[in-house]
């Protein structure tokens, strides 16, 4: 009886995680955000090799980022994302690279069977839903808040959110960590590195 119960629970979990398959995120994303998401890692690569090559090559962090992003993206399913994480922000722009210590983050399943990412500590927080885009890629649609402000969601998902605070990104699994790339263009981007 216990074995049958476990099989039923496992099937229910798989069904619940199938809710966001087939690029559903595109129905929520603004058109220009969709284009940015599709090109996010190409924009980071361009910034790292062209824009930042002349004045930031002395940064060990830039070389480490290039090596990390050159690793292949590994398949990851919803169950592999769930749980508590330690996440570290790396912000790159024309003035330099700013790396922060690890903060507390969490990926959970909501009552509506959505995957929710939350950065729980630190002054700058991002909260958003994760949508499976392929076997290796997940799309992040969320919002940014600071300090004790309420968590904000992506304006295309929540009518209570303001477009000004929207954050978009893509999550991938590398060899020993998750990486979320946020709001990349040819001159700036932010990465979260997530470890257990």
JSON list of C-alpha atoms in Angstrom, two decimals:
[
{"chain": "A", "resi": 1, "resn": "UNK", "atom": "CA", "xyz": [0.00, 0.00, 0.00]},
{"chain": "A", "resi": 2, "resn": "UNK", "atom": "CA", "xyz": [2.84, 2.39, 0.89]},
{"chain": "A", "resi": 3, "resn": "UNK", "atom": "CA", "xyz": [4.51, 1.67, -2.48]},
{"chain": "A", "resi": 4, "resn": "UNK", "atom": "CA", "xyz": [1.33, 2.55, -4.40]},
{"chain": "A", "resi": 5, "resn": "UNK", "atom": "CA", "xyz": [0.98, 5.73, -2.36]},
{"chain": "A", "resi": 6, "resn": "UNK", "atom": "CA", "xyz": [4.58, 6.72, -3.24]},
{"chain": "A", "resi": 7, "resn": "UNK", "atom": "CA", "xyz": [3.96, 6.08, -6.94]},
{"chain": "A", "resi": 8, "resn": "UNK", "atom": "CA", "xyz": [0.81, 8.23, -6.88]},
{"chain": "A", "resi": 9, "resn": "UNK", "atom": "CA", "xyz": [2.69, 11.05, -5.11]},
{"chain": "A", "resi": 10, "resn": "UNK", "atom": "CA", "xyz": [5.55, 10.85, -7.61]},
{"chain": "A", "resi": 11, "resn": "UNK", "atom": "CA", "xyz": [3.13, 11.01, -10.55]},
{"chain": "A", "resi": 12, "resn": "UNK", "atom": "CA", "xyz": [1.31, 13.97, -9.02]},
{"chain": "A", "resi": 13, "resn": "UNK", "atom": "CA", "xyz": [4.64, 15.78, -8.58]},
{"chain": "A", "resi": 14, "resn": "UNK", "atom": "CA", "xyz": [5.60, 15.17, -12.21]},
{"chain": "A", "resi": 15, "resn": "UNK", "atom": "CA", "xyz": [2.21, 16.36, -13.44]},
{"chain": "A", "resi": 16, "resn": "UNK", "atom": "CA", "xyz": [2.39, 19.50, -11.31]},
{"chain": "A", "resi": 17, "resn": "UNK", "atom": "CA", "xyz": [5.81, 20.40, -12.69]},
{"chain": "A", "resi": 18, "resn": "UNK", "atom": "CA", "xyz": [4.60, 20.03, -16.27]},
{"chain": "A", "resi": 19, "resn": "UNK", "atom": "CA", "xyz": [2.48, 23.19, -15.90]},
{"chain": "A", "resi": 20, "resn": "UNK", "atom": "CA", "xyz": [5.18, 25.53, -17.21]},
{"chain": "A", "resi": 21, "resn": "UNK", "atom": "CA", "xyz": [6.49, 23.54, -20.14]},
{"chain": "A", "resi": 22, "resn": "UNK", "atom": "CA", "xyz": [6.46, 24.59, -23.80]},
{"chain": "A", "resi": 23, "resn": "UNK", "atom": "CA", "xyz": [7.74, 28.17, -23.47]},
{"chain": "A", "resi": 24, "resn": "UNK", "atom": "CA", "xyz": [4.75, 29.37, -21.47]},
{"chain": "A", "resi": 25, "resn": "UNK", "atom": "CA", "xyz": [6.88, 32.25, -20.24]},
{"chain": "A", "resi": 26, "resn": "UNK", "atom": "CA", "xyz": [6.54, 33.96, -23.62]},
{"chain": "A", "resi": 27, "resn": "UNK", "atom": "CA", "xyz": [2.86, 34.61, -22.94]},
{"chain": "A", "resi": 28, "resn": "UNK", "atom": "CA", "xyz": [3.85, 36.75, -19.92]},
{"chain": "A", "resi": 29, "resn": "UNK", "atom": "CA", "xyz": [7.03, 38.45, -21.18]},
{"chain": "A", "resi": 30, "resn": "UNK", "atom": "CA", "xyz": [7.12, 41.82, -22.89]},
{"chain": "A", "resi": 31, "resn": "UNK", "atom": "CA", "xyz": [8.36, 41.44, -26.48]},
{"chain": "A", "resi": 32, "resn": "UNK", "atom": "CA", "xyz": [11.64, 43.27, -25.89]},
{"chain": "A", "resi": 33, "resn": "UNK", "atom": "CA", "xyz": [12.20, 41.16, -22.75]},
{"chain": "A", "resi": 34, "resn": "UNK", "atom": "CA", "xyz": [11.73, 37.97, -24.80]},
{"chain": "A", "resi": 35, "resn": "UNK", "atom": "CA", "xyz": [14.46, 39.11, -27.19]},
{"chain": "A", "resi": 36, "resn": "UNK", "atom": "CA", "xyz": [16.80, 39.93, -24.27]},
{"chain": "A", "resi": 37, "resn": "UNK", "atom": "CA", "xyz": [16.17, 36.54, -22.67]},
{"chain": "A", "resi": 38, "resn": "UNK", "atom": "CA", "xyz": [16.84, 34.70, -25.93]},
{"chain": "A", "resi": 39, "resn": "UNK", "atom": "CA", "xyz": [20.17, 36.55, -26.31]},
{"chain": "A", "resi": 40, "resn": "UNK", "atom": "CA", "xyz": [21.22, 36.86, -22.68]},
{"chain": "A", "resi": 41, "resn": "UNK", "atom": "CA", "xyz": [24.35, 34.69, -22.77]},
{"chain": "A", "resi": 42, "resn": "UNK", "atom": "CA", "xyz": [25.40, 36.01, -26.20]},
{"chain": "A", "resi": 43, "resn": "UNK", "atom": "CA", "xyz": [25.20, 39.55, -24.79]},
{"chain": "A", "resi": 44, "resn": "UNK", "atom": "CA", "xyz": [27.31, 38.55, -21.78]},
{"chain": "A", "resi": 45, "resn": "UNK", "atom": "CA", "xyz": [29.87, 36.89, -24.04]},
{"chain": "A", "resi": 46, "resn": "UNK", "atom": "CA", "xyz": [30.05, 40.01, -26.22]},
{"chain": "A", "resi": 47, "resn": "UNK", "atom": "CA", "xyz": [30.47, 42.24, -23.17]},
{"chain": "A", "resi": 48, "resn": "UNK", "atom": "CA", "xyz": [33.18, 39.99, -21.72]},
{"chain": "A", "resi": 49, "resn": "UNK", "atom": "CA", "xyz": [35.20, 39.68, -24.92]},
{"chain": "A", "resi": 50, "resn": "UNK", "atom": "CA", "xyz": [34.65, 43.09, -26.52]},
{"chain": "A", "resi": 51, "resn": "UNK", "atom": "CA", "xyz": [33.45, 45.73, -24.14]},
{"chain": "A", "resi": 52, "resn": "UNK", "atom": "CA", "xyz": [35.41, 44.75, -21.07]},
{"chain": "A", "resi": 53, "resn": "UNK", "atom": "CA", "xyz": [38.48, 43.22, -22.67]},
{"chain": "A", "resi": 54, "resn": "UNK", "atom": "CA", "xyz": [40.66, 46.33, -22.68]},
{"chain": "A", "resi": 55, "resn": "UNK", "atom": "CA", "xyz": [40.32, 47.69, -19.17]},
{"chain": "A", "resi": 56, "resn": "UNK", "atom": "CA", "xyz": [39.21, 44.74, -17.04]},
{"chain": "A", "resi": 57, "resn": "UNK", "atom": "CA", "xyz": [41.47, 41.88, -18.05]},
{"chain": "A", "resi": 58, "resn": "UNK", "atom": "CA", "xyz": [43.35, 42.32, -14.78]},
{"chain": "A", "resi": 59, "resn": "UNK", "atom": "CA", "xyz": [40.26, 41.18, -12.91]},
{"chain": "A", "resi": 60, "resn": "UNK", "atom": "CA", "xyz": [40.61, 37.52, -11.90]},
{"chain": "A", "resi": 61, "resn": "UNK", "atom": "CA", "xyz": [36.83, 37.49, -11.45]},
{"chain": "A", "resi": 62, "resn": "UNK", "atom": "CA", "xyz": [36.27, 38.22, -15.15]},
{"chain": "A", "resi": 63, "resn": "UNK", "atom": "CA", "xyz": [38.47, 35.28, -16.16]},
{"chain": "A", "resi": 64, "resn": "UNK", "atom": "CA", "xyz": [36.61, 33.07, -13.69]},
{"chain": "A", "resi": 65, "resn": "UNK", "atom": "CA", "xyz": [33.23, 34.18, -15.11]},
{"chain": "A", "resi": 66, "resn": "UNK", "atom": "CA", "xyz": [34.37, 33.41, -18.66]},
{"chain": "A", "resi": 67, "resn": "UNK", "atom": "CA", "xyz": [35.56, 29.95, -17.60]},
{"chain": "A", "resi": 68, "resn": "UNK", "atom": "CA", "xyz": [32.33, 29.26, -15.71]},
{"chain": "A", "resi": 69, "resn": "UNK", "atom": "CA", "xyz": [30.06, 30.32, -18.57]},
{"chain": "A", "resi": 70, "resn": "UNK", "atom": "CA", "xyz": [32.12, 28.30, -21.09]},
{"chain": "A", "resi": 71, "resn": "UNK", "atom": "CA", "xyz": [31.16, 25.09, -19.25]},
{"chain": "A", "resi": 72, "resn": "UNK", "atom": "CA", "xyz": [28.32, 23.18, -20.92]},
{"chain": "A", "resi": 73, "resn": "UNK", "atom": "CA", "xyz": [24.80, 23.65, -19.59]},
{"chain": "A", "resi": 74, "resn": "UNK", "atom": "CA", "xyz": [23.64, 20.43, -17.94]},
{"chain": "A", "resi": 75, "resn": "UNK", "atom": "CA", "xyz": [20.06, 19.14, -17.87]},
{"chain": "A", "resi": 76, "resn": "UNK", "atom": "CA", "xyz": [18.16, 19.99, -14.70]},
{"chain": "A", "resi": 77, "resn": "UNK", "atom": "CA", "xyz": [14.56, 19.30, -13.79]},
{"chain": "A", "resi": 78, "resn": "UNK", "atom": "CA", "xyz": [12.26, 21.04, -11.35]},
{"chain": "A", "resi": 79, "resn": "UNK", "atom": "CA", "xyz": [13.00, 18.63, -8.51]},
{"chain": "A", "resi": 80, "resn": "UNK", "atom": "CA", "xyz": [16.71, 19.43, -8.85]},
{"chain": "A", "resi": 81, "resn": "UNK", "atom": "CA", "xyz": [16.01, 23.13, -8.40]},
{"chain": "A", "resi": 82, "resn": "UNK", "atom": "CA", "xyz": [13.88, 22.91, -5.25]},
{"chain": "A", "resi": 83, "resn": "UNK", "atom": "CA", "xyz": [15.29, 23.76, -1.85]},
{"chain": "A", "resi": 84, "resn": "UNK", "atom": "CA", "xyz": [17.58, 26.13, -0.03]},
{"chain": "A", "resi": 85, "resn": "UNK", "atom": "CA", "xyz": [20.54, 27.65, -1.82]},
{"chain": "A", "resi": 86, "resn": "UNK", "atom": "CA", "xyz": [23.37, 30.03, -1.05]},
{"chain": "A", "resi": 87, "resn": "UNK", "atom": "CA", "xyz": [23.59, 32.65, -3.77]},
{"chain": "A", "resi": 88, "resn": "UNK", "atom": "CA", "xyz": [26.24, 35.24, -4.57]},
{"chain": "A", "resi": 89, "resn": "UNK", "atom": "CA", "xyz": [25.78, 38.26, -6.80]},
{"chain": "A", "resi": 90, "resn": "UNK", "atom": "CA", "xyz": [28.39, 39.39, -9.32]},
{"chain": "A", "resi": 91, "resn": "UNK", "atom": "CA", "xyz": [27.64, 42.70, -11.03]},
{"chain": "A", "resi": 92, "resn": "UNK", "atom": "CA", "xyz": [29.63, 43.75, -14.10]},
{"chain": "A", "resi": 93, "resn": "UNK", "atom": "CA", "xyz": [29.50, 47.11, -15.85]},
{"chain": "A", "resi": 94, "resn": "UNK", "atom": "CA", "xyz": [31.75, 49.75, -17.40]},
{"chain": "A", "resi": 95, "resn": "UNK", "atom": "CA", "xyz": [33.16, 50.77, -14.03]},
{"chain": "A", "resi": 96, "resn": "UNK", "atom": "CA", "xyz": [34.22, 47.31, -12.85]},
{"chain": "A", "resi": 97, "resn": "UNK", "atom": "CA", "xyz": [33.19, 44.04, -11.27]},
{"chain": "A", "resi": 98, "resn": "UNK", "atom": "CA", "xyz": [31.48, 43.90, -7.90]},
{"chain": "A", "resi": 99, "resn": "UNK", "atom": "CA", "xyz": [31.29, 40.54, -6.15]},
{"chain": "A", "resi": 100, "resn": "UNK", "atom": "CA", "xyz": [29.30, 40.00, -2.99]},
{"chain": "A", "resi": 101, "resn": "UNK", "atom": "CA", "xyz": [29.29, 37.34, -0.30]},
{"chain": "A", "resi": 102, "resn": "UNK", "atom": "CA", "xyz": [26.80, 34.48, -0.26]},
{"chain": "A", "resi": 103, "resn": "UNK", "atom": "CA", "xyz": [23.23, 35.18, 0.82]},
{"chain": "A", "resi": 104, "resn": "UNK", "atom": "CA", "xyz": [20.27, 32.91, 1.51]},
{"chain": "A", "resi": 105, "resn": "UNK", "atom": "CA", "xyz": [18.04, 31.99, -1.43]},
{"chain": "A", "resi": 106, "resn": "UNK", "atom": "CA", "xyz": [15.27, 29.49, -1.94]},
{"chain": "A", "resi": 107, "resn": "UNK", "atom": "CA", "xyz": [13.39, 27.82, -4.79]},
{"chain": "A", "resi": 108, "resn": "UNK", "atom": "CA", "xyz": [10.00, 26.46, -3.80]},
{"chain": "A", "resi": 109, "resn": "UNK", "atom": "CA", "xyz": [6.83, 25.18, -5.41]},
{"chain": "A", "resi": 110, "resn": "UNK", "atom": "CA", "xyz": [3.79, 27.41, -4.84]},
{"chain": "A", "resi": 111, "resn": "UNK", "atom": "CA", "xyz": [0.24, 26.20, -4.28]},
{"chain": "A", "resi": 112, "resn": "UNK", "atom": "CA", "xyz": [-0.40, 27.03, -7.96]},
{"chain": "A", "resi": 113, "resn": "UNK", "atom": "CA", "xyz": [2.38, 24.58, -8.97]},
{"chain": "A", "resi": 114, "resn": "UNK", "atom": "CA", "xyz": [4.77, 27.33, -10.01]},
{"chain": "A", "resi": 115, "resn": "UNK", "atom": "CA", "xyz": [8.47, 27.43, -9.18]},
{"chain": "A", "resi": 116, "resn": "UNK", "atom": "CA", "xyz": [9.34, 30.54, -7.18]},
{"chain": "A", "resi": 117, "resn": "UNK", "atom": "CA", "xyz": [12.89, 31.84, -6.66]},
{"chain": "A", "resi": 118, "resn": "UNK", "atom": "CA", "xyz": [13.49, 34.17, -3.71]},
{"chain": "A", "resi": 119, "resn": "UNK", "atom": "CA", "xyz": [16.64, 35.89, -2.49]},
{"chain": "A", "resi": 120, "resn": "UNK", "atom": "CA", "xyz": [15.89, 36.02, 1.22]},
{"chain": "A", "resi": 121, "resn": "UNK", "atom": "CA", "xyz": [18.76, 38.03, 2.70]},
{"chain": "A", "resi": 122, "resn": "UNK", "atom": "CA", "xyz": [20.84, 41.05, 1.76]},
{"chain": "A", "resi": 123, "resn": "UNK", "atom": "CA", "xyz": [19.63, 44.53, 0.89]},
{"chain": "A", "resi": 124, "resn": "UNK", "atom": "CA", "xyz": [18.97, 43.90, -2.82]},
{"chain": "A", "resi": 125, "resn": "UNK", "atom": "CA", "xyz": [16.40, 41.17, -3.38]},
{"chain": "A", "resi": 126, "resn": "UNK", "atom": "CA", "xyz": [15.01, 39.46, -6.46]},
{"chain": "A", "resi": 127, "resn": "UNK", "atom": "CA", "xyz": [11.88, 37.33, -6.48]},
{"chain": "A", "resi": 128, "resn": "UNK", "atom": "CA", "xyz": [10.46, 35.60, -9.53]},
{"chain": "A", "resi": 129, "resn": "UNK", "atom": "CA", "xyz": [8.93, 32.60, -11.21]},
{"chain": "A", "resi": 130, "resn": "UNK", "atom": "CA", "xyz": [10.99, 30.04, -13.11]},
{"chain": "A", "resi": 131, "resn": "UNK", "atom": "CA", "xyz": [9.70, 28.59, -16.39]},
{"chain": "A", "resi": 132, "resn": "UNK", "atom": "CA", "xyz": [11.31, 25.66, -18.14]},
{"chain": "A", "resi": 133, "resn": "UNK", "atom": "CA", "xyz": [12.54, 26.70, -21.58]},
{"chain": "A", "resi": 134, "resn": "UNK", "atom": "CA", "xyz": [14.44, 23.51, -22.51]},
{"chain": "A", "resi": 135, "resn": "UNK", "atom": "CA", "xyz": [16.04, 20.55, -20.76]},
{"chain": "A", "resi": 136, "resn": "UNK", "atom": "CA", "xyz": [18.93, 22.82, -19.71]},
{"chain": "A", "resi": 137, "resn": "UNK", "atom": "CA", "xyz": [17.44, 26.34, -19.55]},
{"chain": "A", "resi": 138, "resn": "UNK", "atom": "CA", "xyz": [14.94, 27.98, -17.22]},
{"chain": "A", "resi": 139, "resn": "UNK", "atom": "CA", "xyz": [13.61, 31.53, -17.66]},
{"chain": "A", "resi": 140, "resn": "UNK", "atom": "CA", "xyz": [13.30, 33.90, -14.70]},
{"chain": "A", "resi": 141, "resn": "UNK", "atom": "CA", "xyz": [10.54, 36.53, -14.71]},
{"chain": "A", "resi": 142, "resn": "UNK", "atom": "CA", "xyz": [10.53, 38.56, -11.53]},
{"chain": "A", "resi": 143, "resn": "UNK", "atom": "CA", "xyz": [10.96, 41.83, -9.74]},
{"chain": "A", "resi": 144, "resn": "UNK", "atom": "CA", "xyz": [13.50, 43.67, -7.61]},
{"chain": "A", "resi": 145, "resn": "UNK", "atom": "CA", "xyz": [13.08, 45.19, -4.18]},
{"chain": "A", "resi": 146, "resn": "UNK", "atom": "CA", "xyz": [15.40, 46.55, -1.52]},
{"chain": "A", "resi": 147, "resn": "UNK", "atom": "CA", "xyz": [15.64, 46.14, 2.25]},
{"chain": "A", "resi": 148, "resn": "UNK", "atom": "CA", "xyz": [12.21, 45.52, 3.81]},
{"chain": "A", "resi": 149, "resn": "UNK", "atom": "CA", "xyz": [10.12, 46.54, 0.78]},
{"chain": "A", "resi": 150, "resn": "UNK", "atom": "CA", "xyz": [7.49, 43.98, -0.24]},
{"chain": "A", "resi": 151, "resn": "UNK", "atom": "CA", "xyz": [8.54, 41.36, -2.78]},
{"chain": "A", "resi": 152, "resn": "UNK", "atom": "CA", "xyz": [7.68, 42.38, -6.32]},
{"chain": "A", "resi": 153, "resn": "UNK", "atom": "CA", "xyz": [6.80, 40.12, -9.22]},
{"chain": "A", "resi": 154, "resn": "UNK", "atom": "CA", "xyz": [7.08, 40.57, -12.97]},
{"chain": "A", "resi": 155, "resn": "UNK", "atom": "CA", "xyz": [4.52, 43.07, -14.26]},
{"chain": "A", "resi": 156, "resn": "UNK", "atom": "CA", "xyz": [3.35, 40.70, -17.00]},
{"chain": "A", "resi": 157, "resn": "UNK", "atom": "CA", "xyz": [2.35, 38.20, -14.31]},
{"chain": "A", "resi": 158, "resn": "UNK", "atom": "CA", "xyz": [1.14, 40.47, -11.50]},
{"chain": "A", "resi": 159, "resn": "UNK", "atom": "CA", "xyz": [-0.98, 43.54, -12.19]},
{"chain": "A", "resi": 160, "resn": "UNK", "atom": "CA", "xyz": [0.18, 44.96, -8.84]},
{"chain": "A", "resi": 161, "resn": "UNK", "atom": "CA", "xyz": [3.80, 45.15, -10.02]},
{"chain": "A", "resi": 162, "resn": "UNK", "atom": "CA", "xyz": [5.44, 48.07, -11.76]},
{"chain": "A", "resi": 163, "resn": "UNK", "atom": "CA", "xyz": [7.34, 47.53, -15.04]},
{"chain": "A", "resi": 164, "resn": "UNK", "atom": "CA", "xyz": [10.10, 49.74, -13.63]},
{"chain": "A", "resi": 165, "resn": "UNK", "atom": "CA", "xyz": [11.05, 46.95, -11.18]},
{"chain": "A", "resi": 166, "resn": "UNK", "atom": "CA", "xyz": [10.89, 44.02, -13.62]},
{"chain": "A", "resi": 167, "resn": "UNK", "atom": "CA", "xyz": [13.86, 41.66, -13.72]},
{"chain": "A", "resi": 168, "resn": "UNK", "atom": "CA", "xyz": [14.40, 39.03, -16.41]},
{"chain": "A", "resi": 169, "resn": "UNK", "atom": "CA", "xyz": [16.95, 36.27, -16.57]},
{"chain": "A", "resi": 170, "resn": "UNK", "atom": "CA", "xyz": [17.92, 32.76, -17.48]},
{"chain": "A", "resi": 171, "resn": "UNK", "atom": "CA", "xyz": [18.97, 29.96, -15.14]},
{"chain": "A", "resi": 172, "resn": "UNK", "atom": "CA", "xyz": [21.32, 27.15, -16.17]},
{"chain": "A", "resi": 173, "resn": "UNK", "atom": "CA", "xyz": [23.09, 24.29, -14.40]},
{"chain": "A", "resi": 174, "resn": "UNK", "atom": "CA", "xyz": [26.87, 24.20, -14.67]},
{"chain": "A", "resi": 175, "resn": "UNK", "atom": "CA", "xyz": [29.15, 21.48, -13.32]},
{"chain": "A", "resi": 176, "resn": "UNK", "atom": "CA", "xyz": [28.90, 22.34, -9.63]},
{"chain": "A", "resi": 177, "resn": "UNK", "atom": "CA", "xyz": [26.47, 25.25, -9.36]},
{"chain": "A", "resi": 178, "resn": "UNK", "atom": "CA", "xyz": [23.48, 27.00, -10.81]},
{"chain": "A", "resi": 179, "resn": "UNK", "atom": "CA", "xyz": [23.93, 30.30, -12.62]},
{"chain": "A", "resi": 180, "resn": "UNK", "atom": "CA", "xyz": [21.24, 32.91, -13.18]},
{"chain": "A", "resi": 181, "resn": "UNK", "atom": "CA", "xyz": [22.07, 35.69, -15.66]},
{"chain": "A", "resi": 182, "resn": "UNK", "atom": "CA", "xyz": [20.01, 38.85, -15.25]},
{"chain": "A", "resi": 183, "resn": "UNK", "atom": "CA", "xyz": [19.20, 41.79, -17.54]},
{"chain": "A", "resi": 184, "resn": "UNK", "atom": "CA", "xyz": [22.27, 41.46, -19.75]},
{"chain": "A", "resi": 185, "resn": "UNK", "atom": "CA", "xyz": [23.05, 43.91, -22.49]},
{"chain": "A", "resi": 186, "resn": "UNK", "atom": "CA", "xyz": [26.30, 44.72, -24.26]},
{"chain": "A", "resi": 187, "resn": "UNK", "atom": "CA", "xyz": [27.59, 46.87, -21.42]},
{"chain": "A", "resi": 188, "resn": "UNK", "atom": "CA", "xyz": [26.36, 45.39, -18.13]},
{"chain": "A", "resi": 189, "resn": "UNK", "atom": "CA", "xyz": [24.92, 42.30, -16.48]},
{"chain": "A", "resi": 190, "resn": "UNK", "atom": "CA", "xyz": [24.48, 40.55, -13.16]},
{"chain": "A", "resi": 191, "resn": "UNK", "atom": "CA", "xyz": [25.02, 36.90, -12.31]},
{"chain": "A", "resi": 192, "resn": "UNK", "atom": "CA", "xyz": [23.86, 34.87, -9.33]},
{"chain": "A", "resi": 193, "resn": "UNK", "atom": "CA", "xyz": [25.91, 31.80, -8.50]},
{"chain": "A", "resi": 194, "resn": "UNK", "atom": "CA", "xyz": [23.91, 29.28, -6.47]},
{"chain": "A", "resi": 195, "resn": "UNK", "atom": "CA", "xyz": [25.44, 26.50, -4.43]},
{"chain": "A", "resi": 196, "resn": "UNK", "atom": "CA", "xyz": [23.98, 24.14, -1.82]}
]
